[in-house]
JSON list of C-alpha atoms in Angstrom, two decimals:
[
{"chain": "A", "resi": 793, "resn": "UNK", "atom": "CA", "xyz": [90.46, 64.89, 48.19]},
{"chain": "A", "resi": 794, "resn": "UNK", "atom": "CA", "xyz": [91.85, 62.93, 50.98]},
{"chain": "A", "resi": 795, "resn": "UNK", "atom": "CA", "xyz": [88.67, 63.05, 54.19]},
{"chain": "A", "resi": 796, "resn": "UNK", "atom": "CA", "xyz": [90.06, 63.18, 57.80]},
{"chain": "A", "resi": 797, "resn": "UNK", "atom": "CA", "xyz": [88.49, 62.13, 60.94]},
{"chain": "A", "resi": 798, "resn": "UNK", "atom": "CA", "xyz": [89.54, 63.56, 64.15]},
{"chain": "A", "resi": 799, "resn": "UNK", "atom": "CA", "xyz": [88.07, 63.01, 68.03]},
{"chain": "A", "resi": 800, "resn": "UNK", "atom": "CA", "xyz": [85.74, 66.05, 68.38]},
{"chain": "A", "resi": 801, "resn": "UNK", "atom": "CA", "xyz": [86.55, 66.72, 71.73]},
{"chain": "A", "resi": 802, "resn": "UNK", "atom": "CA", "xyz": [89.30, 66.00, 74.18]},
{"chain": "A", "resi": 803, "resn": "UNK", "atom": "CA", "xyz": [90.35, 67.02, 77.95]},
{"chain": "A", "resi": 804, "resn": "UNK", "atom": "CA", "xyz": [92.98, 67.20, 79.39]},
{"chain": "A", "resi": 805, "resn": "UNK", "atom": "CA", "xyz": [95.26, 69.06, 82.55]},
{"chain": "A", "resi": 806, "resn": "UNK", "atom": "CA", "xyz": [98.03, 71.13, 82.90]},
{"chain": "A", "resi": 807, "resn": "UNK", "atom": "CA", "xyz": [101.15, 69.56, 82.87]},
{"chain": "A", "resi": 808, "resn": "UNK", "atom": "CA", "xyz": [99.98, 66.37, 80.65]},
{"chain": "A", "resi": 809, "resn": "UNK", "atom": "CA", "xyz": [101.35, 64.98, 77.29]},
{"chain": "A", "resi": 810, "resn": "UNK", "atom": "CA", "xyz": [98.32, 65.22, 74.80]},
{"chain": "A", "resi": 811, "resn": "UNK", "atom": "CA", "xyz": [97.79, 62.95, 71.89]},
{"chain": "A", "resi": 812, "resn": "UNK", "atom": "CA", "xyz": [95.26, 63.94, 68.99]},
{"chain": "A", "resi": 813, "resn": "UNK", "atom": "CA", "xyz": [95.24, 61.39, 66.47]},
{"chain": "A", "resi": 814, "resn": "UNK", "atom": "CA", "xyz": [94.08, 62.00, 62.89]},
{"chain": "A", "resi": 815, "resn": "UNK", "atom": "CA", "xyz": [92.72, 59.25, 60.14]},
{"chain": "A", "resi": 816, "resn": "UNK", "atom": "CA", "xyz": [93.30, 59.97, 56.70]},
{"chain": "A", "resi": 817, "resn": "UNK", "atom": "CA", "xyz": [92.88, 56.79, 55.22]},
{"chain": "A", "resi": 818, "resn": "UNK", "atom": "CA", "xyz": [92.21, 57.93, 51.13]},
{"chain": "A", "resi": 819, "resn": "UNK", "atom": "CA", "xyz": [96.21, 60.03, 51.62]},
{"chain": "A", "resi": 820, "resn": "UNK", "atom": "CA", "xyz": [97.53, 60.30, 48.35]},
{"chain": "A", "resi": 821, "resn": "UNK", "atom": "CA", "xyz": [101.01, 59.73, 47.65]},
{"chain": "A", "resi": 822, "resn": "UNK", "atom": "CA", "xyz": [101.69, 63.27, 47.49]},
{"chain": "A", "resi": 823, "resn": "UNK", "atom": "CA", "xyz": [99.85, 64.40, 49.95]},
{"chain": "A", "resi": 824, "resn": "UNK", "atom": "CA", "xyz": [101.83, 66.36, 53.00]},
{"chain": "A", "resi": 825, "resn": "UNK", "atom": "CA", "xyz": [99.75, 66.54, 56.38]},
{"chain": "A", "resi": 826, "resn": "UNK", "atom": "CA", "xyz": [99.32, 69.81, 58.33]},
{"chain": "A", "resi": 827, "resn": "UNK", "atom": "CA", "xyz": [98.04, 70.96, 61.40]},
{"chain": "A", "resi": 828, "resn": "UNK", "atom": "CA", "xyz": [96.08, 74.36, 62.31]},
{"chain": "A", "resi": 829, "resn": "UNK", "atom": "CA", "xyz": [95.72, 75.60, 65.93]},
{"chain": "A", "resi": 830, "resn": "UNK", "atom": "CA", "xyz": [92.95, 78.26, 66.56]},
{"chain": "A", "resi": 831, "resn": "UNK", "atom": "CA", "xyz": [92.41, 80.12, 69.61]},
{"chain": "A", "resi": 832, "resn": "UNK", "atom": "CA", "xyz": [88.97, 81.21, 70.69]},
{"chain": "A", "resi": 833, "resn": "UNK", "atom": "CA", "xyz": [88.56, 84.43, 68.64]},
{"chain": "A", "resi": 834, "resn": "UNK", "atom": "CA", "xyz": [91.35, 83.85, 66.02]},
{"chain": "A", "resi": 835, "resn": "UNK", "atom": "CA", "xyz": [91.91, 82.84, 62.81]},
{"chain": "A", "resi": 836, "resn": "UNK", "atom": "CA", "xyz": [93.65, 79.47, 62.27]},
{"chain": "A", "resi": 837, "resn": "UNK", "atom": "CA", "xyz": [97.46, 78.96, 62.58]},
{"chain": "A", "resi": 838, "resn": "UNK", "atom": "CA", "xyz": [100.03, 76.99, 61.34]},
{"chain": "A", "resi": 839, "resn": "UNK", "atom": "CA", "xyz": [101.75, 74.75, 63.54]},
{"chain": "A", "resi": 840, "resn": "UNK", "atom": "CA", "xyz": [103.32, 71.45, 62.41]},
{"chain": "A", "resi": 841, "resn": "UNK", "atom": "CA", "xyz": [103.82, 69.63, 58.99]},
{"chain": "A", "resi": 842, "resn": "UNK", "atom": "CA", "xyz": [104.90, 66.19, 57.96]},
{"chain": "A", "resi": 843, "resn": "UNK", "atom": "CA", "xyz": [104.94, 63.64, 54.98]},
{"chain": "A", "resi": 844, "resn": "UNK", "atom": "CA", "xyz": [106.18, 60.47, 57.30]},
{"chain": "A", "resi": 845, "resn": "UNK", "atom": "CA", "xyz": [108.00, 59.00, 60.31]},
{"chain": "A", "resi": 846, "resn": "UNK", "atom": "CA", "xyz": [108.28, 61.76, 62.65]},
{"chain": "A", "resi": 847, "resn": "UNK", "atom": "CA", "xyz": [108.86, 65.70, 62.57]},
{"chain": "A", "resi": 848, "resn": "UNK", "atom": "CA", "xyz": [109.47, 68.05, 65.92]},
{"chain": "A", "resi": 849, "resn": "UNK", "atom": "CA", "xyz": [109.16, 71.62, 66.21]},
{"chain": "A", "resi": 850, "resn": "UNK", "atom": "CA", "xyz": [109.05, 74.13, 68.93]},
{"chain": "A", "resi": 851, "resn": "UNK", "atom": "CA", "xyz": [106.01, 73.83, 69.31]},
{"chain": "A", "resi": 852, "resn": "UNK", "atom": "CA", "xyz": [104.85, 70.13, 68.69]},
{"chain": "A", "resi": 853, "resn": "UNK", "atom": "CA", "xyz": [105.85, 66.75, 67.21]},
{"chain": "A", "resi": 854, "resn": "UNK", "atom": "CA", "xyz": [104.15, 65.21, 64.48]},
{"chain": "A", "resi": 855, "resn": "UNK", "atom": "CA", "xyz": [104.13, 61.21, 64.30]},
{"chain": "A", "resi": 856, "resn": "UNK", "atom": "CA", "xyz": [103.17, 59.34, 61.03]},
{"chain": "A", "resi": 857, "resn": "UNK", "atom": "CA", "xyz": [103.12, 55.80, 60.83]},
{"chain": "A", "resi": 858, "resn": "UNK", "atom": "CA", "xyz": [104.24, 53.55, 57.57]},
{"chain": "A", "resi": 859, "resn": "UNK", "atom": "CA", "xyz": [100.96, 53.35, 55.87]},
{"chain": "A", "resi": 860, "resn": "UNK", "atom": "CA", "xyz": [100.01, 57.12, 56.63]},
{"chain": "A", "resi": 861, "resn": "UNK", "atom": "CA", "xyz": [96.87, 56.23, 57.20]},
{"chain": "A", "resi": 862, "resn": "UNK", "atom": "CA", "xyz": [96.84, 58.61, 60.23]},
{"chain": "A", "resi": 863, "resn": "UNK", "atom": "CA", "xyz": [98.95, 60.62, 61.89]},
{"chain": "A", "resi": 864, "resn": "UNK", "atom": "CA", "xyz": [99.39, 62.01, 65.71]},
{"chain": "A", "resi": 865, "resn": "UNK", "atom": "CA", "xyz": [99.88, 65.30, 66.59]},
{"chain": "A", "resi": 866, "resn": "UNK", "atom": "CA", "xyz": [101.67, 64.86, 70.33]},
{"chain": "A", "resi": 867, "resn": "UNK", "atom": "CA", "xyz": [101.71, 68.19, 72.38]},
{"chain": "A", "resi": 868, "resn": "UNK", "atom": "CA", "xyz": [104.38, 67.92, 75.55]},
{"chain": "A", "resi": 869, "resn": "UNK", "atom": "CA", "xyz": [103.30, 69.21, 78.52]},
{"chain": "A", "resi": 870, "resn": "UNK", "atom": "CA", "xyz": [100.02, 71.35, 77.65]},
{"chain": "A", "resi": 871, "resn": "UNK", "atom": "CA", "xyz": [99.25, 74.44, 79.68]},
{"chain": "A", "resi": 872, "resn": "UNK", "atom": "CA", "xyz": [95.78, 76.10, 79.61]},
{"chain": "A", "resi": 873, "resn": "UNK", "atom": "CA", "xyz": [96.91, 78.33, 76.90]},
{"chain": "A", "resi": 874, "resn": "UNK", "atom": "CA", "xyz": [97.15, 75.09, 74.66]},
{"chain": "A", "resi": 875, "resn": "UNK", "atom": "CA", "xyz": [93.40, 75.11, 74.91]},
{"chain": "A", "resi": 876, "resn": "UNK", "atom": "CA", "xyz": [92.26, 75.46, 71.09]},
{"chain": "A", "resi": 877, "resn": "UNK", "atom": "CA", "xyz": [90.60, 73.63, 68.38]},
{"chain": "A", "resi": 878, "resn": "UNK", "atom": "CA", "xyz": [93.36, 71.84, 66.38]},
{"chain": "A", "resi": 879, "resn": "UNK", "atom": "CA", "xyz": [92.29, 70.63, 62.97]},
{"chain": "A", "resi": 880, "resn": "UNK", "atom": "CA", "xyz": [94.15, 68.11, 60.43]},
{"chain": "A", "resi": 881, "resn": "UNK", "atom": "CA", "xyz": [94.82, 68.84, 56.59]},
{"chain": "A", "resi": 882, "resn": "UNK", "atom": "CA", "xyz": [95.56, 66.61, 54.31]},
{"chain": "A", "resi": 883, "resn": "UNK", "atom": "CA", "xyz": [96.94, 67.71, 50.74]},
{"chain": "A", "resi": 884, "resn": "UNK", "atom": "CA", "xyz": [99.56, 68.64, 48.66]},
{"chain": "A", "resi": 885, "resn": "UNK", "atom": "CA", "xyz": [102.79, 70.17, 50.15]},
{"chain": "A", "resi": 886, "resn": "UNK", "atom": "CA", "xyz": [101.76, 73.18, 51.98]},
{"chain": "A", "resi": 887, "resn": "UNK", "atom": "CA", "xyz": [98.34, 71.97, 52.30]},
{"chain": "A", "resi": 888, "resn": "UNK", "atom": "CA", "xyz": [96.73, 73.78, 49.14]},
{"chain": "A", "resi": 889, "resn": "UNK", "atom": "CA", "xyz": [94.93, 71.83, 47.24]},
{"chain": "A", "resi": 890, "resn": "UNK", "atom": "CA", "xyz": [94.41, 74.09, 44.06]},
{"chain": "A", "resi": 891, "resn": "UNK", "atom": "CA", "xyz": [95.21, 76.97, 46.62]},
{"chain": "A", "resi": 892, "resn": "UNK", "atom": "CA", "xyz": [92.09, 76.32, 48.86]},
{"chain": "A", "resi": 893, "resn": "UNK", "atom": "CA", "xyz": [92.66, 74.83, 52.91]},
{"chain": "A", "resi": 894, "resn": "UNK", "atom": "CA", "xyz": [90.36, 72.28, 53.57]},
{"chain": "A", "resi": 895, "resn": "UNK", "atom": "CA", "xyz": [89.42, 72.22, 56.95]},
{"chain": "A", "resi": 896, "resn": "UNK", "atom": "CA", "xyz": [86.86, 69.83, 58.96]},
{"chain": "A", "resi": 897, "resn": "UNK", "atom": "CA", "xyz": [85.40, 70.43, 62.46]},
{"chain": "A", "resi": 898, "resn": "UNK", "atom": "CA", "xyz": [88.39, 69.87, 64.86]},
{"chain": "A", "resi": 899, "resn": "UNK", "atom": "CA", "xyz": [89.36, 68.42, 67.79]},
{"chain": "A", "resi": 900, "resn": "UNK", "atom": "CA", "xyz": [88.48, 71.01, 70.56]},
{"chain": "A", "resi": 901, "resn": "UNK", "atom": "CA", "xyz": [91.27, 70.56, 73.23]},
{"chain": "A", "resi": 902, "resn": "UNK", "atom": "CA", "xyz": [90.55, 71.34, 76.90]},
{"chain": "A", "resi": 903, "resn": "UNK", "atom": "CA", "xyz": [93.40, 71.87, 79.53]},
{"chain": "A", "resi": 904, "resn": "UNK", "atom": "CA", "xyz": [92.31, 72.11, 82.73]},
{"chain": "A", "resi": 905, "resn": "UNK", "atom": "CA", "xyz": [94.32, 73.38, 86.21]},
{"chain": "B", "resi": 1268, "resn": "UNK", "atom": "CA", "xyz": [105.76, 92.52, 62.14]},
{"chain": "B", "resi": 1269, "resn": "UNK", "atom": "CA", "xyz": [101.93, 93.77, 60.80]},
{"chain": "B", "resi": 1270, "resn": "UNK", "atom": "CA", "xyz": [99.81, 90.30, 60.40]},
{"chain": "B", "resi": 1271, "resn": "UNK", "atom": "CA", "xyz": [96.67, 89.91, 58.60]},
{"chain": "B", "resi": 1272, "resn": "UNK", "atom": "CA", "xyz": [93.84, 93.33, 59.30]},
{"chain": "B", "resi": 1273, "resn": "UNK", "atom": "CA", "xyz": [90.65, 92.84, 58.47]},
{"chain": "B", "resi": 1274, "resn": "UNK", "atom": "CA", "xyz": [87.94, 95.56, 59.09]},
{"chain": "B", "resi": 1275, "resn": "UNK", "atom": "CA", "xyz": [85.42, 96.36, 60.19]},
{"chain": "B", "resi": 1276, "resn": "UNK", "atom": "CA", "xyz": [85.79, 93.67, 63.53]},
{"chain": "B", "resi": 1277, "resn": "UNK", "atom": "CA", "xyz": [82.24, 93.32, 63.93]},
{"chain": "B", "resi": 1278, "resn": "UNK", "atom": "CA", "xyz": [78.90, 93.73, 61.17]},
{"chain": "B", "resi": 1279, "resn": "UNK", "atom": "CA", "xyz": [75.36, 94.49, 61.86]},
{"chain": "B", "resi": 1280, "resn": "UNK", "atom": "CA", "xyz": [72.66, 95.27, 59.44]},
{"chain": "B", "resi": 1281, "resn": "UNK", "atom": "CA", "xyz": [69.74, 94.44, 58.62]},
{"chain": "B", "resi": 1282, "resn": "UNK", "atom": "CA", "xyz": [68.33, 92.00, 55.73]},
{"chain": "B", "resi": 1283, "resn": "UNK", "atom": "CA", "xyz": [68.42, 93.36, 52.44]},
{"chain": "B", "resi": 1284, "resn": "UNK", "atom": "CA", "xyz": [71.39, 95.52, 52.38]},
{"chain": "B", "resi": 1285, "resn": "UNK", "atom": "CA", "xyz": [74.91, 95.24, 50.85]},
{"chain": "B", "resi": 1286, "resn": "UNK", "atom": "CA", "xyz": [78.13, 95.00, 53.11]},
{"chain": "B", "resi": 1287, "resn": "UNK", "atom": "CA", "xyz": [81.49, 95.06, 51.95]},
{"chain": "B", "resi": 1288, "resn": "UNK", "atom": "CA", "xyz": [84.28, 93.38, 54.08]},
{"chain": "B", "resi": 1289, "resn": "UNK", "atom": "CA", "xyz": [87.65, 94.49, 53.64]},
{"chain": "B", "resi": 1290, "resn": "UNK", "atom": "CA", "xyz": [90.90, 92.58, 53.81]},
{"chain": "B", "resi": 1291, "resn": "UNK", "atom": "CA", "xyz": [94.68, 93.96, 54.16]},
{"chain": "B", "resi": 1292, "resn": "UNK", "atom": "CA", "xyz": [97.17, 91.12, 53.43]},
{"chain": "B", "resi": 1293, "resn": "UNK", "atom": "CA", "xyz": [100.99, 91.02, 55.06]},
{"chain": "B", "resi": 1294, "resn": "UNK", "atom": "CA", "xyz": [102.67, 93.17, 52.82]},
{"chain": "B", "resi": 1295, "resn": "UNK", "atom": "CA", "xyz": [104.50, 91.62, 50.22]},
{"chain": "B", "resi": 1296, "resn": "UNK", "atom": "CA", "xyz": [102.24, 88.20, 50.01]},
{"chain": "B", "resi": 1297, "resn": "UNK", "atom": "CA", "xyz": [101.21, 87.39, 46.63]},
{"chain": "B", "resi": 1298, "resn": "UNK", "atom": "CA", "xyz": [98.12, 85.44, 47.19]},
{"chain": "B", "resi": 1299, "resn": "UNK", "atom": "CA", "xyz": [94.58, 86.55, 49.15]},
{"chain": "B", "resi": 1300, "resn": "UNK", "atom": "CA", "xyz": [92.14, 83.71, 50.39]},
{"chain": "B", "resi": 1301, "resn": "UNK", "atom": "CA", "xyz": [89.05, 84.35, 51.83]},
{"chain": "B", "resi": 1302, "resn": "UNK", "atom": "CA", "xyz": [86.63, 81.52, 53.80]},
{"chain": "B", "resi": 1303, "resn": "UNK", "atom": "CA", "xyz": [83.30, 81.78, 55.78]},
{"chain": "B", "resi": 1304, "resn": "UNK", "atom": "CA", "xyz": [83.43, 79.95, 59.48]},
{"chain": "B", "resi": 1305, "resn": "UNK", "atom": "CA", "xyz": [80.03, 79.04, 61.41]},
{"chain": "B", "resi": 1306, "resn": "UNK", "atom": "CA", "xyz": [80.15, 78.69, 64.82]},
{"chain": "B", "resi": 1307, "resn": "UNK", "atom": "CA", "xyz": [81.75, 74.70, 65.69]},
{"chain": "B", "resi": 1308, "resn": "UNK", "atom": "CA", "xyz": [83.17, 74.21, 62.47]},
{"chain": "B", "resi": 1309, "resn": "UNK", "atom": "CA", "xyz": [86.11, 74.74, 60.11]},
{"chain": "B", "resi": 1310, "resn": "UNK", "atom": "CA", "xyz": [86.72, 77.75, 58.00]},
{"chain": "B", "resi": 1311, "resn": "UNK", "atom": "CA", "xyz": [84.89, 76.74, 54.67]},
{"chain": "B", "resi": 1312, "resn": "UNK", "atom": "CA", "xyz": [86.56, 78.38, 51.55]},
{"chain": "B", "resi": 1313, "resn": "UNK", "atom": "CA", "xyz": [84.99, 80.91, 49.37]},
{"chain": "B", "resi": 1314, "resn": "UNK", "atom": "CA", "xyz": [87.75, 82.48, 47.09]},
{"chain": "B", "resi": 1315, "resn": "UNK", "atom": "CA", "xyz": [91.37, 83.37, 46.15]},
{"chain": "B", "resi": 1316, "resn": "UNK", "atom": "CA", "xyz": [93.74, 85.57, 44.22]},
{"chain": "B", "resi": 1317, "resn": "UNK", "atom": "CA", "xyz": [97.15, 85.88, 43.32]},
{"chain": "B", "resi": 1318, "resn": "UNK", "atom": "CA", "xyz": [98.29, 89.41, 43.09]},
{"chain": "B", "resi": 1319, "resn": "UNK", "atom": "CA", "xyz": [94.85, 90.72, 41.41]},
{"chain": "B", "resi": 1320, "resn": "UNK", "atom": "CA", "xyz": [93.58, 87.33, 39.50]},
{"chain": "B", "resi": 1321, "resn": "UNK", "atom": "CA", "xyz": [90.74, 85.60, 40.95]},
{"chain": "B", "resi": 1322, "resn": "UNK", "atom": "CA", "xyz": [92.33, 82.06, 40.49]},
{"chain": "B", "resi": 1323, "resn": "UNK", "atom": "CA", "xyz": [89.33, 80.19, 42.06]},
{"chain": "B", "resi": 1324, "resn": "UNK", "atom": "CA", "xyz": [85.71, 81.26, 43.14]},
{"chain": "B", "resi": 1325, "resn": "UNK", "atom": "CA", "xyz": [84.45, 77.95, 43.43]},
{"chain": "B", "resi": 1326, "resn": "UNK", "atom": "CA", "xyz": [83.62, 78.57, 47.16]},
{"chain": "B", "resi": 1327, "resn": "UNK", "atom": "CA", "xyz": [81.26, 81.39, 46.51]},
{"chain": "B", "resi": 1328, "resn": "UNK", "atom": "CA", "xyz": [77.80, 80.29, 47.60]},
{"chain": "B", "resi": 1329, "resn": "UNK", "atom": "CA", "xyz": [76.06, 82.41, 45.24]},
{"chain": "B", "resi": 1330, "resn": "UNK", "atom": "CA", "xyz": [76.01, 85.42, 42.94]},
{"chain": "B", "resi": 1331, "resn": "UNK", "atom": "CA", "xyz": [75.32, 87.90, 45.31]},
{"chain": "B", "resi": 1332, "resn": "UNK", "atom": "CA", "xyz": [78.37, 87.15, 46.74]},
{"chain": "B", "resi": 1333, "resn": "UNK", "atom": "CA", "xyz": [81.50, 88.60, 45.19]},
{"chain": "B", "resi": 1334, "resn": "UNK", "atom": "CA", "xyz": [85.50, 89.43, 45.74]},
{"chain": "B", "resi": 1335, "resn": "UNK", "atom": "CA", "xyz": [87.64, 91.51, 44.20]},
{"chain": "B", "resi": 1336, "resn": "UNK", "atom": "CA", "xyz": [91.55, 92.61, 44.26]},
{"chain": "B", "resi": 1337, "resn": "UNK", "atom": "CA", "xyz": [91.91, 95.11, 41.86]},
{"chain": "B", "resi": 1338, "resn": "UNK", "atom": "CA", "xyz": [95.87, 96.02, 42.80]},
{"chain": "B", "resi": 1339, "resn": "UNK", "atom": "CA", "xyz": [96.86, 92.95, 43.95]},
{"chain": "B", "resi": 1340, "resn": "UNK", "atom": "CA", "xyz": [96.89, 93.82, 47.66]},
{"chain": "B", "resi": 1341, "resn": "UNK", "atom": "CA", "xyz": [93.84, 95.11, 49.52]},
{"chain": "B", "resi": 1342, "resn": "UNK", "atom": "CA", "xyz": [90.85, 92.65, 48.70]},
{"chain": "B", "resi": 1343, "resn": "UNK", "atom": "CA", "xyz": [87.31, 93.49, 49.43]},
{"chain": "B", "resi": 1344, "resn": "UNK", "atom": "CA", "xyz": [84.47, 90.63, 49.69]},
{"chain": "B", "resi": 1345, "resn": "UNK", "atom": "CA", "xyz": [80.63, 91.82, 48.73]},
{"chain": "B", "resi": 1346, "resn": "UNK", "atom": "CA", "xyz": [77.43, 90.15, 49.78]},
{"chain": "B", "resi": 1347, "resn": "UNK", "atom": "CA", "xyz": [74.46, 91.85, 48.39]},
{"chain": "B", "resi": 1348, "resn": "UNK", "atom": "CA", "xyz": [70.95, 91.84, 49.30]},
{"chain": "B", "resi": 1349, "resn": "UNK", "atom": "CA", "xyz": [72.03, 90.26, 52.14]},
{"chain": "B", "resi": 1350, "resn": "UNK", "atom": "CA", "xyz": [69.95, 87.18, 53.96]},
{"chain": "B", "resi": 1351, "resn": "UNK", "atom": "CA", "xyz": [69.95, 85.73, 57.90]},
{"chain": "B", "resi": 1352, "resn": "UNK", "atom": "CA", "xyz": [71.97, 82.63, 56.72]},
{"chain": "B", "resi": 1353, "resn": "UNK", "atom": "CA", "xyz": [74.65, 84.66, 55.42]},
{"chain": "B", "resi": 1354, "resn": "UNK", "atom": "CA", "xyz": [75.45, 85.39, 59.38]},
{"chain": "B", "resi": 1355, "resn": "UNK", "atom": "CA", "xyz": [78.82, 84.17, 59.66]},
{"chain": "B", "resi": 1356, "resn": "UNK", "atom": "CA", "xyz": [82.61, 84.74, 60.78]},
{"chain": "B", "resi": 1357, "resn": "UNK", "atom": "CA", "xyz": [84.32, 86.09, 57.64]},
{"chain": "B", "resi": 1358, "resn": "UNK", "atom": "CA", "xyz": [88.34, 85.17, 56.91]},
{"chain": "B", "resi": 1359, "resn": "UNK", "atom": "CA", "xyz": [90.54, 86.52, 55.01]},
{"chain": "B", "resi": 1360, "resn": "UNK", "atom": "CA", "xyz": [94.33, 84.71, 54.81]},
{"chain": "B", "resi": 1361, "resn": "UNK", "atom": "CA", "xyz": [97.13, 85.51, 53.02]},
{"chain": "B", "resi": 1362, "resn": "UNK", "atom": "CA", "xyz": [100.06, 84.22, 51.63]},
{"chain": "B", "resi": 1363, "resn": "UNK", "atom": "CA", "xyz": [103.91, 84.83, 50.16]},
{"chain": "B", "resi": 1364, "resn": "UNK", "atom": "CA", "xyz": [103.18, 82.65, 47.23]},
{"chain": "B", "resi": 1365, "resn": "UNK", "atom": "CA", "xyz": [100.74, 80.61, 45.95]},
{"chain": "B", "resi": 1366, "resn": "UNK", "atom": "CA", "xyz": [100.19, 77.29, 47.52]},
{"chain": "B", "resi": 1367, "resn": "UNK", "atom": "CA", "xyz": [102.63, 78.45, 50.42]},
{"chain": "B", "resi": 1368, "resn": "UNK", "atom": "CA", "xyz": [101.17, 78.38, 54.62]},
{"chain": "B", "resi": 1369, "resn": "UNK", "atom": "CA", "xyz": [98.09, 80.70, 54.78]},
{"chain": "B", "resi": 1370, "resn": "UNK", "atom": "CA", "xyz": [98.07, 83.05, 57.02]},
{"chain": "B", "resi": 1371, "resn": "UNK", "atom": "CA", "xyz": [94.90, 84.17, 58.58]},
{"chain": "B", "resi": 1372, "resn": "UNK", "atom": "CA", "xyz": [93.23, 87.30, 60.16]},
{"chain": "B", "resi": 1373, "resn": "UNK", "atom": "CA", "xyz": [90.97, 88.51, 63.04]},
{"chain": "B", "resi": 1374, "resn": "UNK", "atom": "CA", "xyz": [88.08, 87.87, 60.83]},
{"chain": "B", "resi": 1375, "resn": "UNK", "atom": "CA", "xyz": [84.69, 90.27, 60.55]},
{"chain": "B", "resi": 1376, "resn": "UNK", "atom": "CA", "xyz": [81.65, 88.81, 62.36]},
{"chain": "B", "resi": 1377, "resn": "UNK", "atom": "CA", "xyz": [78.71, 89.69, 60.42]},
{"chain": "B", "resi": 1378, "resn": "UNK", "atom": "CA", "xyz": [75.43, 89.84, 61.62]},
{"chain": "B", "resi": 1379, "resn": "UNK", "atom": "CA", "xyz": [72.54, 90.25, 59.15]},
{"chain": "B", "resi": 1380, "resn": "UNK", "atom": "CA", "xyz": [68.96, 90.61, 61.59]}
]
């Protein structure tokens, strides 16, 4: 199973682009990579998912390089409510990997006024 | 529409005793996943079913813990003879099909004194 390493913690302040950058270095060629937001209180959610170059929702925008060694999950213009622990997965396409989410310890995002 | 219930919210009891945590998928969703979250870290998985088959249990940390979905929709999750370190946010996710985005619940804090 393909590790990641994310920063633990980040700041930030309302109004700023936010970068969270994810290593996966072990990816396997079929792996997909997926990102979970979770709100103080809440179970994780879904929010972006890519394979390579670049993928843009509502919501977020995904970057993946050549190699896929890592990947960055960019988030325009954050607002306090962005403040959440955002966790990478790394696995096979919808990130089950014999139906079971592997998650690690986050990167706890903090948006500031 | 209805999202993931779990209930009860919030477990007390003391060491020793049995609890049983109930989980009510989105209707419709063919697999149930259930995973154990400390405080700081990521969900850790414990089990899953599709419609009423246990498919994996490899997450379970011992025998007094136990799941079941015996009509392929409601799931309960059993810890007997409870102990301290089994204090824990309990999740329960669901999803349309198997290997398809997980979609989690509220979760039950349990407390065991």
């Amino acid at each position: 199973l393909a590790k990641t390493t994310q920063p633990i913690s980040m700041d930030s302040y309302e109004g700023q682009e936010v970068n969270i950058t994810c290593s996966h270095n072990n990816i396997a060629t079929n792996d997909y990579i997926t990102w979970y937001q979770q709100f103080p209180s809440q179970g994780p959610r879904f929010i972006i998912q890519g394979y390579k170059t670049k993928v843009t929702n509502e919501v977020a925008s995904l970057f993946i390089p050549a190699d896929r060694k890592s990947s960055t999950l960019s988030l325009p213009r954050v607002s306090l409510s962005d403040t959440a622990v955002y966790y990478c997965l790394v696995g096979d396409r919808n990130n089950n990997q014999g139906g079971k989410l592997i998650f690690g310890q986050g990167t706890e995002l903090s948006v500031k006024p | 529409g209805a999202g993931v219930s779990q209930s009860p919210r919030y477990k007390v009891t003391k060491r020793g005793q049995d609890v049983a945590l109930r989980c009510d998928p989105i209707s419709g969703h063919v697999s149930l996943y259930w995973y154990r979250q400390a405080l700081g870290q990521g969900p850790e998985f414990l089990t899953y079913f599709n419609y009423e088959a246990q498919q994996d249990k490899s997450g379970l940390p011992n025998d007094r813990f136990s799941a079941e979905r015996p009509e392929g929709s409601i799931s309960t999750l059993t810890i007997q003879r409870t102990e301290q370190r089994d204090s824990a946010m309990y999740r329960c996710a669901s999803s349309p099909k198997d290997r398809s985005t997980q979609y989690f619940g509220p979760g039950t804090r349990l407390t065991v004194l």
